[in-house]
PDB file of C-alpha atoms and ligand atoms in Angstrom:
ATOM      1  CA  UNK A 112      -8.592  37.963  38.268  1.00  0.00           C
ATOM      2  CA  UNK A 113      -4.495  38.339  37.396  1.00  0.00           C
ATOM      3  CA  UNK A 114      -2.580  35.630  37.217  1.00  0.00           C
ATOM      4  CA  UNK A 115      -0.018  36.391  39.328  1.00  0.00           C
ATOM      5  CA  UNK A 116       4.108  36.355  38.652  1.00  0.00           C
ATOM      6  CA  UNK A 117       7.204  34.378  39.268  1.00  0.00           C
ATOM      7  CA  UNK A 118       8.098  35.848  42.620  1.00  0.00           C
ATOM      8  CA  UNK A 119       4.626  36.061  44.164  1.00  0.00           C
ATOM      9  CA  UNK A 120       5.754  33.978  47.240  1.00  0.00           C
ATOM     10  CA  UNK A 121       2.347  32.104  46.901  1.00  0.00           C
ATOM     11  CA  UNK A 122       3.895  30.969  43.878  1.00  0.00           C
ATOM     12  CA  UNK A 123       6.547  29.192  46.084  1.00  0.00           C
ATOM     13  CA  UNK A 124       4.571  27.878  49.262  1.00  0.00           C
ATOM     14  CA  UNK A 125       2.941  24.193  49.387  1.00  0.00           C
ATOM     15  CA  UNK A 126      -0.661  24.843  48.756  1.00  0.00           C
ATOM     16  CA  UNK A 127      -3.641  23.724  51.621  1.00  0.00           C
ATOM     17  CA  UNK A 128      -5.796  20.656  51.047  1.00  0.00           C
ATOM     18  CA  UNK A 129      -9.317  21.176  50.211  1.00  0.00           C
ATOM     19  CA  UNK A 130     -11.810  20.416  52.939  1.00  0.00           C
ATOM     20  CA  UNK A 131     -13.803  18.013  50.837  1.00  0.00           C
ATOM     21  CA  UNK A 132     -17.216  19.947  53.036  1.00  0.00           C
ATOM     22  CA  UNK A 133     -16.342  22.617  51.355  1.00  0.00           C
ATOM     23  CA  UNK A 134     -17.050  21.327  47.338  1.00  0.00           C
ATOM     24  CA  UNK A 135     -20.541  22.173  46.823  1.00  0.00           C
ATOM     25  CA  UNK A 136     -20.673  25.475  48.460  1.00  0.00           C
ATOM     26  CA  UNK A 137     -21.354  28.263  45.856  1.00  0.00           C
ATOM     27  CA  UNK A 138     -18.023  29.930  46.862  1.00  0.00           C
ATOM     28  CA  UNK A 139     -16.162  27.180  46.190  1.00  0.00           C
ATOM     29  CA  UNK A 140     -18.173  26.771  42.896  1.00  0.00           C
ATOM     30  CA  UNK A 141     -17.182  29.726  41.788  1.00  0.00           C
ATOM     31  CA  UNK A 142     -13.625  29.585  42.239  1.00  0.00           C
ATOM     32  CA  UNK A 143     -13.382  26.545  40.277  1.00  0.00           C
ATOM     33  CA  UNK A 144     -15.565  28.303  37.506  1.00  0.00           C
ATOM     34  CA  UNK A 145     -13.393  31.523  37.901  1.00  0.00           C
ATOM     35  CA  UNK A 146     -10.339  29.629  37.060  1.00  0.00           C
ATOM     36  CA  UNK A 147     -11.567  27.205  33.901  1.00  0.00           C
ATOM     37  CA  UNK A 148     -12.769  31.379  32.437  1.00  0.00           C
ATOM     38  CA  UNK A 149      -8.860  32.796  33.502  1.00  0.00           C
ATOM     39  CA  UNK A 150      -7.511  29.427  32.144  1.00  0.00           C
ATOM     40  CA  UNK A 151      -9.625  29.721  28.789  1.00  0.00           C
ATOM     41  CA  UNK A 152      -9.062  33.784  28.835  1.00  0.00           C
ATOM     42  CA  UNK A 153      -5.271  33.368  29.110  1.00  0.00           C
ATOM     43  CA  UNK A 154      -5.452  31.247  26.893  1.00  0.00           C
ATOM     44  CA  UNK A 155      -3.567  27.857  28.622  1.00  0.00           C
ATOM     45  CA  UNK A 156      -4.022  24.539  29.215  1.00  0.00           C
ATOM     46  CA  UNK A 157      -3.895  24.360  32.943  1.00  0.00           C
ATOM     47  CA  UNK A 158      -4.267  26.382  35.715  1.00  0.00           C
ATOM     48  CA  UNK A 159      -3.602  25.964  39.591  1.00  0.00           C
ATOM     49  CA  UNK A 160      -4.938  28.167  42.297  1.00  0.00           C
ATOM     50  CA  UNK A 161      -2.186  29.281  43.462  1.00  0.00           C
ATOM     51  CA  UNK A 162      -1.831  31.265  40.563  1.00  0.00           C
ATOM     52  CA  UNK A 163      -4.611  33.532  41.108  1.00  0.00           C
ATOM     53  CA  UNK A 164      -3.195  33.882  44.838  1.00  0.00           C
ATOM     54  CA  UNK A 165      -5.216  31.133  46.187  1.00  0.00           C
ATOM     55  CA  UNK A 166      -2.770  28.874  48.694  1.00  0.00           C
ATOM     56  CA  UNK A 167      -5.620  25.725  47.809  1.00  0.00           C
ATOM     57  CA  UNK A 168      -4.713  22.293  45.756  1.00  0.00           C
ATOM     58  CA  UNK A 169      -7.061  22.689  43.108  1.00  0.00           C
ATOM     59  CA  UNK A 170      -5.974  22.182  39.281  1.00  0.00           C
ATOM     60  CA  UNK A 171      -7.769  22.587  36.277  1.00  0.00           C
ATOM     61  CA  UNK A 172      -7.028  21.530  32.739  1.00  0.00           C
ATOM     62  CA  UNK A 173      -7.953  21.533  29.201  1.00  0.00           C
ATOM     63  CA  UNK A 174      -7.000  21.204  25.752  1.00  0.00           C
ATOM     64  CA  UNK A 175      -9.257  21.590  23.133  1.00  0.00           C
ATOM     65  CA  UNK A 176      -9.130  21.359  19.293  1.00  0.00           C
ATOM     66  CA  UNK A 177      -8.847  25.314  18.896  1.00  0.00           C
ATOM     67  CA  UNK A 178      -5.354  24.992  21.257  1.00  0.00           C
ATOM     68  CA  UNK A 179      -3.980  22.420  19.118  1.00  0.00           C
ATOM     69  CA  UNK A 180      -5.119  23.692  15.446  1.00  0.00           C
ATOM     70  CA  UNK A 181      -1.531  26.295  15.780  1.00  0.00           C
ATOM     71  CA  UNK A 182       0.553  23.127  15.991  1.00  0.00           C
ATOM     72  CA  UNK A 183       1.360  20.195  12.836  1.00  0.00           C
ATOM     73  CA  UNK A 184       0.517  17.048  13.133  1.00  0.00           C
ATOM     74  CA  UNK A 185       4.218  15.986  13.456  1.00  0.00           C
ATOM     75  CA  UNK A 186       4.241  17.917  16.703  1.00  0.00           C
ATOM     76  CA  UNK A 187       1.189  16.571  17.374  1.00  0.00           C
ATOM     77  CA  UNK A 188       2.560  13.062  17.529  1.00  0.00           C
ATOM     78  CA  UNK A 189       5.754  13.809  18.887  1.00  0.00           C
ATOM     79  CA  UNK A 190       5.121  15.203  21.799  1.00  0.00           C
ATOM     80  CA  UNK A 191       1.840  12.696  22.169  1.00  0.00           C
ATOM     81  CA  UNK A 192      -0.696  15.810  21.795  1.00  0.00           C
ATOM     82  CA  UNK A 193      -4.473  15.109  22.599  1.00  0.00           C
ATOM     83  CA  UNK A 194      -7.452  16.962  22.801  1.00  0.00           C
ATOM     84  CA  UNK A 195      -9.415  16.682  26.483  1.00  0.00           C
ATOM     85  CA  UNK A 196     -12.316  17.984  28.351  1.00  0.00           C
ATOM     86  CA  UNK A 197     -12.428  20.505  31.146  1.00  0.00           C
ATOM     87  CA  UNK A 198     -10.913  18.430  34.282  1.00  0.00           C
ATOM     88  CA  UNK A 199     -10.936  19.983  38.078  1.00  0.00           C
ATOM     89  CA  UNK A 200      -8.498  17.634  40.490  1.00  0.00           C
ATOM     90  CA  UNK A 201      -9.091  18.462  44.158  1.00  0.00           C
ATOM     91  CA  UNK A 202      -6.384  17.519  46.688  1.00  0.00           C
ATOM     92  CA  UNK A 203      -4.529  15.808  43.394  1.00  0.00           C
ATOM     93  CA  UNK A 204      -1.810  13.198  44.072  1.00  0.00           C
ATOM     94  CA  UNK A 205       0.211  12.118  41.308  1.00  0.00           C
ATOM     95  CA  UNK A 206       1.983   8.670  40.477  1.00  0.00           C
ATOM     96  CA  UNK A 207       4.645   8.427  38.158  1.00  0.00           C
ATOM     97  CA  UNK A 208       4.304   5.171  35.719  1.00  0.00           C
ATOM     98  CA  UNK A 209       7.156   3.916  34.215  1.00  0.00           C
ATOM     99  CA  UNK A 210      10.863   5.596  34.159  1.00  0.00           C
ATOM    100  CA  UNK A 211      10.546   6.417  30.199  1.00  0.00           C
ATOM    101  CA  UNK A 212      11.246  10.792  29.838  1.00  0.00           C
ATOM    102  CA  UNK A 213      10.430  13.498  27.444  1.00  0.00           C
ATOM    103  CA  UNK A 214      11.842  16.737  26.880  1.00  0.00           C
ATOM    104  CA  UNK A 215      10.366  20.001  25.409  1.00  0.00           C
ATOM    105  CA  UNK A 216       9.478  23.283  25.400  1.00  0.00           C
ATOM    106  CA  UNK A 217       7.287  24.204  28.264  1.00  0.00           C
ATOM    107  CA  UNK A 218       5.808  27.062  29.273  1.00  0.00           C
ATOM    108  CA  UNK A 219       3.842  29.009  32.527  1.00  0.00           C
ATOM    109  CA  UNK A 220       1.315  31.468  32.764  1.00  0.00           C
ATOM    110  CA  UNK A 221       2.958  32.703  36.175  1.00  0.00           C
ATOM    111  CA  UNK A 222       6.706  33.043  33.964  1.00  0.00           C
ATOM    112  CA  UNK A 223       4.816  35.022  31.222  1.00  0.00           C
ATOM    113  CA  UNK A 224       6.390  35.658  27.901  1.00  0.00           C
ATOM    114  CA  UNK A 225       9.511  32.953  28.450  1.00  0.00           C
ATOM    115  CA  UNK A 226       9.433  29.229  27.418  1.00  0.00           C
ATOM    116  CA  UNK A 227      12.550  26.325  28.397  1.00  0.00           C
ATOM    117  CA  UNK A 228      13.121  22.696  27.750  1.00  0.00           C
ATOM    118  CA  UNK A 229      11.515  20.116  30.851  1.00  0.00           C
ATOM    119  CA  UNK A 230      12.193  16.748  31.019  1.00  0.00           C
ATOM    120  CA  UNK A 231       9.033  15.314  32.420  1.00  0.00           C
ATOM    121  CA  UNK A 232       7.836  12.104  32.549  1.00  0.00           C
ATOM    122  CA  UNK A 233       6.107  10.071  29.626  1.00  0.00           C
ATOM    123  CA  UNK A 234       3.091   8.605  31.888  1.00  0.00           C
ATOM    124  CA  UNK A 235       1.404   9.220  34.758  1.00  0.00           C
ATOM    125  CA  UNK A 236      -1.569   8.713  37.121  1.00  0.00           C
ATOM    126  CA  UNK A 237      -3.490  11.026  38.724  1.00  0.00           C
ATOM    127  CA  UNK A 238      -6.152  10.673  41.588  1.00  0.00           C
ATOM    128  CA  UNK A 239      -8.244  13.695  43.441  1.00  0.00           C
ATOM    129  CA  UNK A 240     -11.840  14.754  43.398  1.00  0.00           C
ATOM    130  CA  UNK A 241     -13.387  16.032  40.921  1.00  0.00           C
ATOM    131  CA  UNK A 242     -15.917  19.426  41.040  1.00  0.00           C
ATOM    132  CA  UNK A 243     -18.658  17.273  42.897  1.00  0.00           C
ATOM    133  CA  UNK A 244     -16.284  16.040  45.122  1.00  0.00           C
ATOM    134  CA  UNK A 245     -16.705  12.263  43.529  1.00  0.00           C
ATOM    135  CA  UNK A 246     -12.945  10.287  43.617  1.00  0.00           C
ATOM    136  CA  UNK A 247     -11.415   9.889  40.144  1.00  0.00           C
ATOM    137  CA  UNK A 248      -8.467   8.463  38.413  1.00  0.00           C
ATOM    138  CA  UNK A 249      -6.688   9.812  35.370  1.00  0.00           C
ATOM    139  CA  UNK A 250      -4.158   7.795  33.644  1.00  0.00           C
ATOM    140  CA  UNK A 251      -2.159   9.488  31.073  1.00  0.00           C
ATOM    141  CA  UNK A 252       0.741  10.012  28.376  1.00  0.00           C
ATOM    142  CA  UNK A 253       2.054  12.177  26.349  1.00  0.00           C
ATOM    143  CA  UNK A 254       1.211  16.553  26.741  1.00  0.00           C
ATOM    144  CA  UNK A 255      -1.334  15.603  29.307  1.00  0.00           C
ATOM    145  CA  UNK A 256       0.968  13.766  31.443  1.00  0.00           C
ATOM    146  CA  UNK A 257       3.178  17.067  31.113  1.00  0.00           C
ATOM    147  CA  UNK A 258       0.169  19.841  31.491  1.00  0.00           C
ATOM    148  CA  UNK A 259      -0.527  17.528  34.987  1.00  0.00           C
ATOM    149  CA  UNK A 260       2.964  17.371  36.435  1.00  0.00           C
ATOM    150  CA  UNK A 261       3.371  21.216  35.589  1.00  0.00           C
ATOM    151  CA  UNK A 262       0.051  21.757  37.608  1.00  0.00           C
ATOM    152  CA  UNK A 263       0.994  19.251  40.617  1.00  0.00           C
ATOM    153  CA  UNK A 264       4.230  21.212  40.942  1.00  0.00           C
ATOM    154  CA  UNK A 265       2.545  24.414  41.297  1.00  0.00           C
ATOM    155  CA  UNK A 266       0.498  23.238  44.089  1.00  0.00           C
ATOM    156  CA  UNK A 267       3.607  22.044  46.255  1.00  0.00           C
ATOM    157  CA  UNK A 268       5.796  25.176  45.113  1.00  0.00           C
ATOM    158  CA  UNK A 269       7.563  24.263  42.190  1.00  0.00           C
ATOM    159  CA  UNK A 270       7.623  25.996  39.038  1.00  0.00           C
ATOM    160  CA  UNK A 271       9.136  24.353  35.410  1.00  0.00           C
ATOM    161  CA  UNK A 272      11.920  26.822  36.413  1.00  0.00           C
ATOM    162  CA  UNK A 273      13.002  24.795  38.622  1.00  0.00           C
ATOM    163  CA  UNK A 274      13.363  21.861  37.100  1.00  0.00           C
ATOM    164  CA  UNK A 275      14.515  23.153  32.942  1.00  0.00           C
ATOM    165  CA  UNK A 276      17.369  22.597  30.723  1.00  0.00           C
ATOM    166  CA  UNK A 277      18.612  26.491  31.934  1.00  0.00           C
ATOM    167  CA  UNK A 278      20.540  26.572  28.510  1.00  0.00           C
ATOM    168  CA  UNK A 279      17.302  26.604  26.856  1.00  0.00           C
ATOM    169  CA  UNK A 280      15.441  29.327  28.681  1.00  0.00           C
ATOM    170  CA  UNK A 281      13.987  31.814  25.873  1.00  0.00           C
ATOM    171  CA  UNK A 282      11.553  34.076  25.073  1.00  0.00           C
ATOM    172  CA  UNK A 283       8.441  32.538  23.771  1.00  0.00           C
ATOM    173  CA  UNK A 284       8.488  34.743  20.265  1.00  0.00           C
ATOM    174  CA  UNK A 285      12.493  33.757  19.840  1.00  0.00           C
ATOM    175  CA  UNK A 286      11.310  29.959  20.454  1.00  0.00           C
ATOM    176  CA  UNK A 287       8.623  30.212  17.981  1.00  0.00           C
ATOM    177  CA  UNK A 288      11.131  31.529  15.361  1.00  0.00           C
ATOM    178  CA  UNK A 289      14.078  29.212  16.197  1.00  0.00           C
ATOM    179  CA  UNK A 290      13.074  26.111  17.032  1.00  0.00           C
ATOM    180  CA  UNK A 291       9.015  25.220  16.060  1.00  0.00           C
ATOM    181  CA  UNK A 292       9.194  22.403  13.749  1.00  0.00           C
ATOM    182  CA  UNK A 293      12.999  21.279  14.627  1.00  0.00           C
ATOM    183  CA  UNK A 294      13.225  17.617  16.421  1.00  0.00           C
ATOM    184  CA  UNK A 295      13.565  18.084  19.784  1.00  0.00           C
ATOM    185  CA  UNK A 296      16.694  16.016  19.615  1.00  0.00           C
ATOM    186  CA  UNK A 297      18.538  18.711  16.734  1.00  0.00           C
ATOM    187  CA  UNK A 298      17.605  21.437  19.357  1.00  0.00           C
ATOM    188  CA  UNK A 299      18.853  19.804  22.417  1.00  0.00           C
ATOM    189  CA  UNK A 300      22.040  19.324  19.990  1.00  0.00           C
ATOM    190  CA  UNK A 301      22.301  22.767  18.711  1.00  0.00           C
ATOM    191  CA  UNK A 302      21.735  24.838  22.639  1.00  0.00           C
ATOM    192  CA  UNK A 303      24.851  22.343  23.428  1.00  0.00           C
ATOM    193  CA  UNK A 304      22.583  20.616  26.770  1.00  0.00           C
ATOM    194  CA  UNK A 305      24.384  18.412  28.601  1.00  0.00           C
ATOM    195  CA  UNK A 306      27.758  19.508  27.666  1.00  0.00           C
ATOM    196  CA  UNK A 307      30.517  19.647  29.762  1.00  0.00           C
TER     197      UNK A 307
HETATM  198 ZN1  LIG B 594       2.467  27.142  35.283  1.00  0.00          ZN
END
């Protein structure tokens, strides 16, 4: 299954709720199953249907130890870095907590190769189903508050695109070799955002 590219126009249309009926059918099990095995094949830490060219609001997420052995442990805590479990969010809605930001490099499977800073919020809540259809609540900070709003926007259109620092839109490789390990604040300083 491709994960399909910026300019896909189901990329850029507001995805369909999920009949909640529709959750334990085998097809339905086997799209979520297809995209945790694109997600972990990619490899990423989130995926959202519409990126295999399904118009549905269904995310998935992870972050496991093996994603976050290529990073230190000061980038770890800086950008609040946690390992989690496989989670599916049907029909997610997301809540903003607080009015406290962070900016950083992000990322997208569907903008392959390219990497910008996002200013997304700090913490957030999160309610949907969950693969049995069951209601759940996430409440979050840190990179999983960011992998979650990335995935949200995809579902309603929105790509990290849309919302980046444009001055600090770069290939992945040339962010790797510029900026990993700078403070985000040094980086911000030295791409001159939010100059006149
Ligand atoms: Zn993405």
């Amino acid at each position: 299954m491709p994960i399909v590219q910026a300019g896909t126009p189901v990329l850029r249309a507001r995805a369909s709720e999920v009949t909640p009926e529709a959750i334990p059918s085998p097809e339905f099990q086997a799209l979520l199953k297809m995209m945790i095995a694109v997600m972990r094949e990619a490899p990423g830490v989130g995926l959202a249907a519409p990126q295999i060219g399904i118009p549905l609001r269904i995310i998935v997420l992870e972050d496991d130890e093996s994603m976050i052995a290529s990073t230190t442990e000061t980038e770890r805590t800086e950008k609040g870095r946690v390992a989690f479990p496989t989670r599916v969010f049907i029909n997610p809605e997301l809540k903003v907590l607080g009015t406290k930001t962070e900016t950083f490099f992000e990322g997208c499977l569907s903008v392959d190769g390219y990497a910008a800073l996002v200013e997304r919020f700090h913490e957030v809540e999160v309610t949907g189903l969950d693969e049995h259809g069951v209601e759940q609540v996430w409440h979050v900070t840190g990179w999983p508050a960011r992998i979650l709003q990335h995935e949200v926007d995809h579902i309603n259109g929105t790509l990290y695109i849309d919302r980046m620092k444009t001055r600090s839109f770069a290939l992945t490789s040339h962010v790797r070799s510029h900026y990993a390990g700078k403070p985000i604040a040094d980086v911000i300083k030295e791409l001159k955002i939010g100059a006149p």
